Coordinates of C-alpha atoms and ligand atoms in Angstrom, one line a residue:
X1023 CA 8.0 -81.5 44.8
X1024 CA 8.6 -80.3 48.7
X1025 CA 10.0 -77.4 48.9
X1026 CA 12.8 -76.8 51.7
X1027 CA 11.4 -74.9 54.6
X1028 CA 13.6 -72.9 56.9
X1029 CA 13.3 -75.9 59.6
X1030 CA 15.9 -77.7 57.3
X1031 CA 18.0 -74.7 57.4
X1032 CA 21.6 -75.6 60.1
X1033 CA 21.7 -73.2 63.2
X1034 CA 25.4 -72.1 61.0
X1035 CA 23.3 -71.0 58.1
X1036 CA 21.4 -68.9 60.6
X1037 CA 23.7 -68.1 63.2
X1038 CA 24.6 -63.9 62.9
X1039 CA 22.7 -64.1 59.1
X1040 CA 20.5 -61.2 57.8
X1041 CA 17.1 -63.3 56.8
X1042 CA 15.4 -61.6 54.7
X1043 CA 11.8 -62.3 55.2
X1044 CA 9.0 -62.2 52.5
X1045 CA 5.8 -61.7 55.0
X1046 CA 2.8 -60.7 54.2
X1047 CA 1.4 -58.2 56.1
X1048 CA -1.4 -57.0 53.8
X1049 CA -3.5 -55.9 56.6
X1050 CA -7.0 -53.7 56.6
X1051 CA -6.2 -50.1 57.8
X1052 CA -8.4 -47.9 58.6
X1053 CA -8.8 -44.2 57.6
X1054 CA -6.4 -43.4 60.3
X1055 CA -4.1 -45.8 59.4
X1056 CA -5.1 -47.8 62.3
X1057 CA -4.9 -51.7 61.9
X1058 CA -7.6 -53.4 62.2
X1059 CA -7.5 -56.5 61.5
X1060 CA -4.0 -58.6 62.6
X1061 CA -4.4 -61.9 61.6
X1062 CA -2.0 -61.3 59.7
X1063 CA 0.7 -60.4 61.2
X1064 CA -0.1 -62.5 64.1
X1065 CA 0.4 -65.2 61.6
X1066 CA 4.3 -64.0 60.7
X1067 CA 5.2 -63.8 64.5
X1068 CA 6.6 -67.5 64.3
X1069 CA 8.7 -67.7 61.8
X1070 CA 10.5 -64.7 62.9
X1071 CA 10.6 -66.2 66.3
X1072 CA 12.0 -68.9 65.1
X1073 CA 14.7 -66.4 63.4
X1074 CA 15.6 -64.8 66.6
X1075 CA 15.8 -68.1 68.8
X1076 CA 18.7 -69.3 66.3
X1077 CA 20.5 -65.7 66.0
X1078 CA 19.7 -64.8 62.8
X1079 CA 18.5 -61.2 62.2
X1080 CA 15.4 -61.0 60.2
X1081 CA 14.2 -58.4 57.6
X1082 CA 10.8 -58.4 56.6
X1083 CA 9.4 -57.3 53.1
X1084 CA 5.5 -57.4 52.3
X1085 CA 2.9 -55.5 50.3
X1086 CA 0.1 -53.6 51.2
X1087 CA -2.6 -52.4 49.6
X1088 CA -2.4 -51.5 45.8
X1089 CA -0.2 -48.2 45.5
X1090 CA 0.7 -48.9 41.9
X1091 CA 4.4 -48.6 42.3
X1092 CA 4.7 -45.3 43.7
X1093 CA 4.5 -44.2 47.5
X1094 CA 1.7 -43.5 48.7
X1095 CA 1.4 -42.7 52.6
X1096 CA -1.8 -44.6 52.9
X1097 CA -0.3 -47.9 52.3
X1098 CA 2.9 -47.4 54.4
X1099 CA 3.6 -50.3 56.4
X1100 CA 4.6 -48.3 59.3
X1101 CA 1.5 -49.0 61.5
X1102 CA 2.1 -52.4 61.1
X1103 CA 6.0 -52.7 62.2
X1104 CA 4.3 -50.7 64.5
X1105 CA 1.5 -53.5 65.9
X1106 CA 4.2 -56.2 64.8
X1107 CA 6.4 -55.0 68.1
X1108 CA 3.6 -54.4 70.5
X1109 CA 2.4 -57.9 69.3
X1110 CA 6.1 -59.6 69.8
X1111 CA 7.0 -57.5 73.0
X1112 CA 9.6 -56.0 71.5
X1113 CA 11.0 -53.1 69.6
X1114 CA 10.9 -53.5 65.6
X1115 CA 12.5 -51.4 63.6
X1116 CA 11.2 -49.6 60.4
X1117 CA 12.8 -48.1 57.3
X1118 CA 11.2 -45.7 54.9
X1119 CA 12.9 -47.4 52.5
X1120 CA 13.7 -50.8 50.5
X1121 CA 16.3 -50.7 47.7
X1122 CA 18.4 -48.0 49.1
X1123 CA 21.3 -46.9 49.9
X1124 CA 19.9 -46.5 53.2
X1125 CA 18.1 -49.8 53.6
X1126 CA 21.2 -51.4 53.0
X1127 CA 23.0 -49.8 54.9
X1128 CA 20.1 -50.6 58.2
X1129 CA 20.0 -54.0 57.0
X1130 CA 24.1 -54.3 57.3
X1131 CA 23.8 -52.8 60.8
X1132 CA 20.9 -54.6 62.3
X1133 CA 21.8 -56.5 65.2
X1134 CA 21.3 -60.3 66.5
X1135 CA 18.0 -59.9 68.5
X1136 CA 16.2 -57.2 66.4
X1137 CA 13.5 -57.1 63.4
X1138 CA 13.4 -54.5 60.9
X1139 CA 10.5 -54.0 58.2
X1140 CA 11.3 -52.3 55.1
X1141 CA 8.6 -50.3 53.6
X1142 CA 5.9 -51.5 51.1
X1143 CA 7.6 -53.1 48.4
X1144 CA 4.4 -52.3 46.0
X1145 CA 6.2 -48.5 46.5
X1146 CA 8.7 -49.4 44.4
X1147 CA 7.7 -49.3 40.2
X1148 CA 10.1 -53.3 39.5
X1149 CA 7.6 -55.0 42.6
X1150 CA 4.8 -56.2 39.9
X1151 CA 6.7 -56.2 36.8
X1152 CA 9.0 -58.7 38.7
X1153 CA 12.0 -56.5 37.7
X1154 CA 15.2 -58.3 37.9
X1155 CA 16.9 -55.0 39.0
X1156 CA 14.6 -55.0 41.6
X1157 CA 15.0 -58.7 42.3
X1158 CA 19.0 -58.3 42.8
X1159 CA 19.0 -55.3 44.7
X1160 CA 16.7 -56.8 47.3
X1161 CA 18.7 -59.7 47.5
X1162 CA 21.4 -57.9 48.5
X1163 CA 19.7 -57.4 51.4
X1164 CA 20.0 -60.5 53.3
X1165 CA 22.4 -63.5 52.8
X1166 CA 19.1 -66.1 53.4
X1167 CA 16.0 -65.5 52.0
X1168 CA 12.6 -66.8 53.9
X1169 CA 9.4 -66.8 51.9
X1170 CA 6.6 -67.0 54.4
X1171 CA 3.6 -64.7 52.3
X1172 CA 1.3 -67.8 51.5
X1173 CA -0.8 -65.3 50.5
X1174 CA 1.0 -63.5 48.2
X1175 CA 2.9 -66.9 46.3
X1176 CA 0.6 -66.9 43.6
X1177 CA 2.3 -63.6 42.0
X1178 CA 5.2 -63.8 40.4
X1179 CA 6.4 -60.2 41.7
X1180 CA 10.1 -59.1 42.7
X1181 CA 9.9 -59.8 46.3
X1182 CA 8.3 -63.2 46.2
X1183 CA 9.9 -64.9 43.1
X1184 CA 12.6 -62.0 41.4
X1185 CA 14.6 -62.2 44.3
X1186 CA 14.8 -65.8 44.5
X1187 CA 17.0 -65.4 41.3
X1188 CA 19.8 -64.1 43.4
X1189 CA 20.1 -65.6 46.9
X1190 CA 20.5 -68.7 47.9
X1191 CA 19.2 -70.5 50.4
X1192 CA 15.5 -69.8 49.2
X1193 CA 13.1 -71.4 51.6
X1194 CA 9.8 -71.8 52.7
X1195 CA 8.8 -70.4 56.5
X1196 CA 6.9 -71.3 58.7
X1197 CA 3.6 -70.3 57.6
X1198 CA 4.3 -71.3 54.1
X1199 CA 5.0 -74.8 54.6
X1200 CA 2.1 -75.3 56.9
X1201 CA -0.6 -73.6 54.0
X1202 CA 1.4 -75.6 51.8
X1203 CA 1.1 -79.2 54.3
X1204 CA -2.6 -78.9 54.7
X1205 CA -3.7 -77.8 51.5
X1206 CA -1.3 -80.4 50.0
X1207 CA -2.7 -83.4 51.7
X1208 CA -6.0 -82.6 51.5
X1209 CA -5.5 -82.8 47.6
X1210 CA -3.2 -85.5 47.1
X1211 CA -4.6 -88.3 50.2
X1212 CA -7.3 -86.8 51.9
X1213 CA -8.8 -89.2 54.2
X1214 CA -12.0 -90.2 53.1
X1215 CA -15.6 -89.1 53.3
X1216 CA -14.0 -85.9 51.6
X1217 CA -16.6 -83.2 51.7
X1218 CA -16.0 -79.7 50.0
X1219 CA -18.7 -76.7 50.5
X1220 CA -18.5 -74.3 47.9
X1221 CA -20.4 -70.3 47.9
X1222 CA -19.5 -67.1 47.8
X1223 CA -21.4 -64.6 44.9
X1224 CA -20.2 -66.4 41.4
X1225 CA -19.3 -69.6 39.9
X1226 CA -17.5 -67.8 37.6
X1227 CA -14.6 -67.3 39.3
X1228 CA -14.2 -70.9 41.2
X1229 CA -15.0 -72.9 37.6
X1230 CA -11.5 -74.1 37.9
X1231 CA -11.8 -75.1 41.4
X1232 CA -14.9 -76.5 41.3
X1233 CA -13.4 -78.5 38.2
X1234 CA -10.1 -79.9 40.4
X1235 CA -12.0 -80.9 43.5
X1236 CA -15.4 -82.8 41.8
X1237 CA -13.3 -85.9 40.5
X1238 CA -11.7 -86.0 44.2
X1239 CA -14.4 -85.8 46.8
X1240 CA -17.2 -87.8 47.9
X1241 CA -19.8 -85.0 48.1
X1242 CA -19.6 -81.3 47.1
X1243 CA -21.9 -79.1 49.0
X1244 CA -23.4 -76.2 47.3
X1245 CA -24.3 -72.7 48.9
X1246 CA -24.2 -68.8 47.8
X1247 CA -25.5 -67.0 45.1
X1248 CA -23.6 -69.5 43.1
X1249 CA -26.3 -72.1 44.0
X1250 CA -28.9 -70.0 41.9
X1251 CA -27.1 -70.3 38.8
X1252 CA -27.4 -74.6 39.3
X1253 CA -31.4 -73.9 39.9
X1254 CA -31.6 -72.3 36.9
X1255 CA -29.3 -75.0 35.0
X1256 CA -32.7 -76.7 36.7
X1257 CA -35.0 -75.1 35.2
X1258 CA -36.1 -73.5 38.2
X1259 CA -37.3 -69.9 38.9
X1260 CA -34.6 -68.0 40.7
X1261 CA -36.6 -64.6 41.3
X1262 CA -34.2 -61.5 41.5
X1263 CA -31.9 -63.8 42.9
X1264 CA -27.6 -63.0 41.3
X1265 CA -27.6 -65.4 38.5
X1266 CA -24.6 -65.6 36.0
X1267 CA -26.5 -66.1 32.9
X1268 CA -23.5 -66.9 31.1
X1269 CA -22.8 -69.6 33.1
X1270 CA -26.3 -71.5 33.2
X1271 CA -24.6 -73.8 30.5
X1272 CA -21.8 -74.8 31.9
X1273 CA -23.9 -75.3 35.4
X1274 CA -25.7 -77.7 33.6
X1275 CA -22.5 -79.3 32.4
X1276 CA -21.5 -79.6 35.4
X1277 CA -24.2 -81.6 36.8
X1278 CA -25.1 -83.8 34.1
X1279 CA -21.2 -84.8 34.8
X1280 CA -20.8 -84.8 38.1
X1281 CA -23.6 -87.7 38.9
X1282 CA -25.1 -87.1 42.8
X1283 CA -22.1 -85.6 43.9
X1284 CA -22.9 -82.0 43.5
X1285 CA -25.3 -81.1 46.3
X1286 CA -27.7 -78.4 45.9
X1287 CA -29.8 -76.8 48.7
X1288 CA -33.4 -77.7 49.2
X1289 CA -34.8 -74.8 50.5
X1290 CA -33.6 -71.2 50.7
X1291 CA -34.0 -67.6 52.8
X1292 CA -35.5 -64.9 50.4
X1293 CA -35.9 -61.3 51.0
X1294 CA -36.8 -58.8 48.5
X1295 CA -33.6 -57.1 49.3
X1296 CA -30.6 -57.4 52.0
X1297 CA -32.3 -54.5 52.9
X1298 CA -35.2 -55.9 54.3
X1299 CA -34.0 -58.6 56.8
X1300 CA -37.1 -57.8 58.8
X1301 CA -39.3 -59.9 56.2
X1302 CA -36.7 -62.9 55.2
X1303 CA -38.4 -66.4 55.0
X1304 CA -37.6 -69.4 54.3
X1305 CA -38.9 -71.3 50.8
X1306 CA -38.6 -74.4 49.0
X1307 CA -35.8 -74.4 46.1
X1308 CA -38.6 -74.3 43.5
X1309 CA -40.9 -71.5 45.6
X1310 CA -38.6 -68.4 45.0
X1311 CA -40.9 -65.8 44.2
X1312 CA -41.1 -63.6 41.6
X1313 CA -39.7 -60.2 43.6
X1314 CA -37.5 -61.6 45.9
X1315 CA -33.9 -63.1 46.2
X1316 CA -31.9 -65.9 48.1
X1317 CA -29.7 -64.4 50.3
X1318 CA -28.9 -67.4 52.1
X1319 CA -29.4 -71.5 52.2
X1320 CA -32.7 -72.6 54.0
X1321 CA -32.9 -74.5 57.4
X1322 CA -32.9 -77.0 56.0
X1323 CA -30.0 -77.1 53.8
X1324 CA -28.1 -76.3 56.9
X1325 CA -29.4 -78.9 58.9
X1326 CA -28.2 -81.3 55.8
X1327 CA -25.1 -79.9 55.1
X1328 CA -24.0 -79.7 59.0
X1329 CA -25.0 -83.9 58.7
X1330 CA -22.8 -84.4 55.8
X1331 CA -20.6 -82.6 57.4
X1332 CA -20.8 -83.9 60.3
X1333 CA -19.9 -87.6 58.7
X1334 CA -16.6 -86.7 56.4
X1335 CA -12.7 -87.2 57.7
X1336 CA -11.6 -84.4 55.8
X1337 CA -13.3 -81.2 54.6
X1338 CA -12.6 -78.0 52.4
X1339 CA -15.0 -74.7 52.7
X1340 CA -14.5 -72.1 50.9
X1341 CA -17.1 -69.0 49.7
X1342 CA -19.8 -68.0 52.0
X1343 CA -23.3 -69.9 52.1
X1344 CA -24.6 -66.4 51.8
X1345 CA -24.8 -62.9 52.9
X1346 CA -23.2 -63.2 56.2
X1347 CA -22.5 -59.7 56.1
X1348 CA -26.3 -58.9 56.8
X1349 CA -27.8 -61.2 59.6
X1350 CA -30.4 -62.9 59.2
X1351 CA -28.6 -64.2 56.3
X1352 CA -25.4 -65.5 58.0
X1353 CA -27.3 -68.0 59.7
X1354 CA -26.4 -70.6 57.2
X1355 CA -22.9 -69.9 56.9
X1356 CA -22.6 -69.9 61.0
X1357 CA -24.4 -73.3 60.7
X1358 CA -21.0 -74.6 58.5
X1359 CA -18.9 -73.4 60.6
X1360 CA -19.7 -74.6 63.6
X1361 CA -20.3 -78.3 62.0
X1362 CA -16.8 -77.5 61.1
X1363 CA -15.9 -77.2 64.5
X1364 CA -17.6 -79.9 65.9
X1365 CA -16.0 -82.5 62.9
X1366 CA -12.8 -81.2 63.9
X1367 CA -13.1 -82.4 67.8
X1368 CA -13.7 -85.7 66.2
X1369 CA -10.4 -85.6 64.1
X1370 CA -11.6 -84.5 60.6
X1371 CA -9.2 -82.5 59.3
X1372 CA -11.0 -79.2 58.1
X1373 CA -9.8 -76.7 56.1
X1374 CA -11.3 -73.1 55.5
X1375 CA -10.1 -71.1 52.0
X1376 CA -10.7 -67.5 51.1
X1377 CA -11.1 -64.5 52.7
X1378 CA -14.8 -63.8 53.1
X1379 CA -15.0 -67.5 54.7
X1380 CA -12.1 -67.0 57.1
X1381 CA -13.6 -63.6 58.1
X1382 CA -17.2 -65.3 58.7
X1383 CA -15.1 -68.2 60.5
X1384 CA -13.8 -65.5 62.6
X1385 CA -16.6 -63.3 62.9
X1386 CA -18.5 -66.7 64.8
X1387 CA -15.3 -66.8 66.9
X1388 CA -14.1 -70.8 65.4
X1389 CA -10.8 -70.0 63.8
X1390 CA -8.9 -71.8 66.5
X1391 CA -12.0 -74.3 66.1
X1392 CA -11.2 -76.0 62.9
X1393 CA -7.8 -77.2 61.4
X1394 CA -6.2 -74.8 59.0
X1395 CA -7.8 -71.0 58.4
X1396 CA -5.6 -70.2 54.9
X1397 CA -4.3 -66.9 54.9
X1398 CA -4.3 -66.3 51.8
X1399 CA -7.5 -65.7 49.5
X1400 CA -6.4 -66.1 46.4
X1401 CA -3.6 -68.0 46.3
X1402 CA -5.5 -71.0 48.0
X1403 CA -7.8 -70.7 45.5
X1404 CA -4.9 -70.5 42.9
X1405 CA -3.9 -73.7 44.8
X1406 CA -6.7 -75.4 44.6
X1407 CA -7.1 -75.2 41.2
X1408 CA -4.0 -77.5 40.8
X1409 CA -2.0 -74.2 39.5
X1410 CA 1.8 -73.5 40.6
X1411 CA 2.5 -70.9 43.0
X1412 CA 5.3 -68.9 41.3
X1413 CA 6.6 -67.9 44.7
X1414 CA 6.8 -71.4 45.8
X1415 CA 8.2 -72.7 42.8
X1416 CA 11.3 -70.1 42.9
X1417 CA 12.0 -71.8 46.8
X1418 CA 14.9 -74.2 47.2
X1419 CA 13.6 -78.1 46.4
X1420 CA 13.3 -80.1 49.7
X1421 CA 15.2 -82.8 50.8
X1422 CA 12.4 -85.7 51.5
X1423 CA 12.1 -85.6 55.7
Ligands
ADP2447 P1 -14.3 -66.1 49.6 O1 -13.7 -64.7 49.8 O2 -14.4 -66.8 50.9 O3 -13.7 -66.8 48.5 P2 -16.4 -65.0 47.8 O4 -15.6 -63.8 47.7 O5 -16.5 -65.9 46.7 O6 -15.9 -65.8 49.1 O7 -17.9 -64.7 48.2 C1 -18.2 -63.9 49.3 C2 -19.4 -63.0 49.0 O8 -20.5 -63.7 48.5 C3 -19.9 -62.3 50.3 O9 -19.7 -60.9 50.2 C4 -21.4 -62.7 50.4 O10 -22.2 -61.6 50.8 C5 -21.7 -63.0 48.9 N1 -22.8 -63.9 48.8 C6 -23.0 -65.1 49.4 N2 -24.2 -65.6 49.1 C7 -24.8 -64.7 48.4 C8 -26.1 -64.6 47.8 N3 -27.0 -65.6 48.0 N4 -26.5 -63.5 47.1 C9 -25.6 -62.5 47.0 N5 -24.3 -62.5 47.5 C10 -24.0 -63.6 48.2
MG2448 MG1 -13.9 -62.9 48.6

């Protein structure tokens, strides 16, 4: 079901309405508190321009960090209402506060043209025990309640799904509905060759994922550390390469089921460690030697995957094809993203999932390359998997447009 977004929303629903706005603003900070990473909130700025253009005066709740339901100065979201105004050219407010007394009474006395962000809603002990209390006395705060944190949709906490219990309209944002739009379609009509490139460390934690997506697309593309647990499924030697042995079994599964759709690399980098890029080589899958490890896919597994690639109308990537952190081993990894890019002139749709793989997309400067960069980590994953958002599901049903 389509959930109604805040575009379906009148201008008299807006008009002089305090919109309380479910961001998510769970940026790095640095020992100093500094920012420093703002996708983020660069990715909230429409919505609550949106907000302003039609009058309505937005207040914006989000998480940060993991403070276990207590303040906790590191993880006060001041910095960020602070890089949220210098970002939007404009002052933002900020209270130290959510369910108070005082928040409600900033939130009453806002004005038509402002912003204000309440303080870290994971400060307050009802946020991840989705406490109705909680839920209610948030409401309060707003007469219209936006849910734009993509990222966070896959919890069922007090600011995402609680307070959807108590204030009506509940509706997607901007960001929400476009995570929702391009994930959507890519699961239920993606246009076809539909190519999805899978890595990152373990298999154990994308089972489900890999499970959703096989019976779907046309080719799934292997890469990570995750590929060394398939090899050994293989029979093949994997050196002191990360292996799940638990999994080897259900690797095996996996490909006896999945025909010549799961794609494996042929060759790989090896090092003995990450430590010693000075000495990475490339091998043959079935040459890993004894002392060594593959950090990364081989030449040419990258030259492959980037043809595949290169040939599909629609294409998911999510995890790593190795450890990008450490050149040389990013080299594969950079290889996918720029066939990403280069599809994505040619009108593939292409979608990157996960937040190691939108940091490498925007560590080789291509996030404005491909299609859709999902902010949120784990609840694309979540999403992929076929599993309901419980943050989504709380949202007002659409009308069909
Ligand atoms: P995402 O956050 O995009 O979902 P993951 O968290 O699953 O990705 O995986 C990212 C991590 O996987 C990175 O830290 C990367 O260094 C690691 N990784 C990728 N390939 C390998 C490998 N061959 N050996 C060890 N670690 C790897
Ligand atoms: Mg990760």
């Amino acid at each position: 079901m389509k959930k109604r977004t805040v575009r379906q929303l009148s201008d008299d629903e807006l008009r002089d309405k305090r919109v309380l706005v479910r961001a998510d603003l769970n940026v790095p900070l640095d020992d100093h508190c500094e920012v420093t990473d703002d996708t983020r909130i660069r990715a909230s700025i429409p919505t609550l321009r949106y907000l302003l253009e039609r009058g309505a005066r937005p207040i914006v709740l989000s998480h940060l960090g993991r403070p276990k339901g207590k303040p906790d100065p590191k993880y006060s979201l001041q910095p960020v209402a602070k890089r949220l105004g210098e970002l939007m050219g404009m002052k933002v407010g900020f209270v130290e506060t959510t369910d108070t007394d005082e928040a409600m009474k900033c939130s009453n006395s806002i004005s038509t043209g402002e912003v204000l962000v309440l303080e870290n809603t994971r400060f307050l002990g009802g946020e991840e025990t989705n406490d109705p209390r909680l839920g209610r006395a948030l409401s309060a705060l707003g007469d219209v309640f936006v849910n734009d944190a993509f990222g966070a949709a896959h919890r069922a906490h007090a600011s995402t799904a609680g307070v959807c219990e108590y204030i009506r309209p509940a509706v997607a944002g901007l960001l929400m509905e476009r995570e929702l739009d391009y994930l959507g379609r890519a699961l239920a009509s993606p246009a076809h060759p539909f190519v999805s490139i899978l890595g990152g460390s373990k298999i154990s934690g994308k089972i489900d994922v890999i499970a959703q997506l096989l019976p779907k697309v046309d080719a799934m593309l292997i890469g990570g550390a995750m590929a060394c647990t398939f090899f050994r499924a293989m029979g093949l030697e994997t050196g002191t390469s990360l292996v799940e042995e638990d999994r080897i079994g259900m690797a095996r599964e996996l490909l006896d089921s999945a025909g010549t759709r799961i794609i494996l690399p042929h060759d790989a980098l090896v090092a003995p460690s990450v430590e010693r890029p000075d000495v990475a080589h490339a091998v043959a899958r079935n040459a890993i030697p004894a002392g060594e490890a593959m950090l990364d896919i081989g030449p040419r597994t990258a030259e492959s995957y980037s043809r595949a690639i290169a040939a599909a109308k629609t294409v998911i990537w999510n995890g790593p094809m190795g450890v990008f952190e450490t050149p040389p081993f990013d080299k594969g990894t950079l290889a996918i993203a720029h066939a990403m890019a280069e599809v994505t002139k040619r009108g593939a749709v292409t979608i990157v999932g996960g937040g190691d793989s939108a940091a490498a997309v925007a560590q080789a400067g291509l996030a404005d390359s491909v299609s859709h960069v999902s902010t949120g980590g784990g609840a694309s994953l979540e999403f992929l998997e076929g599993k309901a958002l419980p943050g989504v599901e709380a949202l007002d049903d659409g009308e069909a447009e």
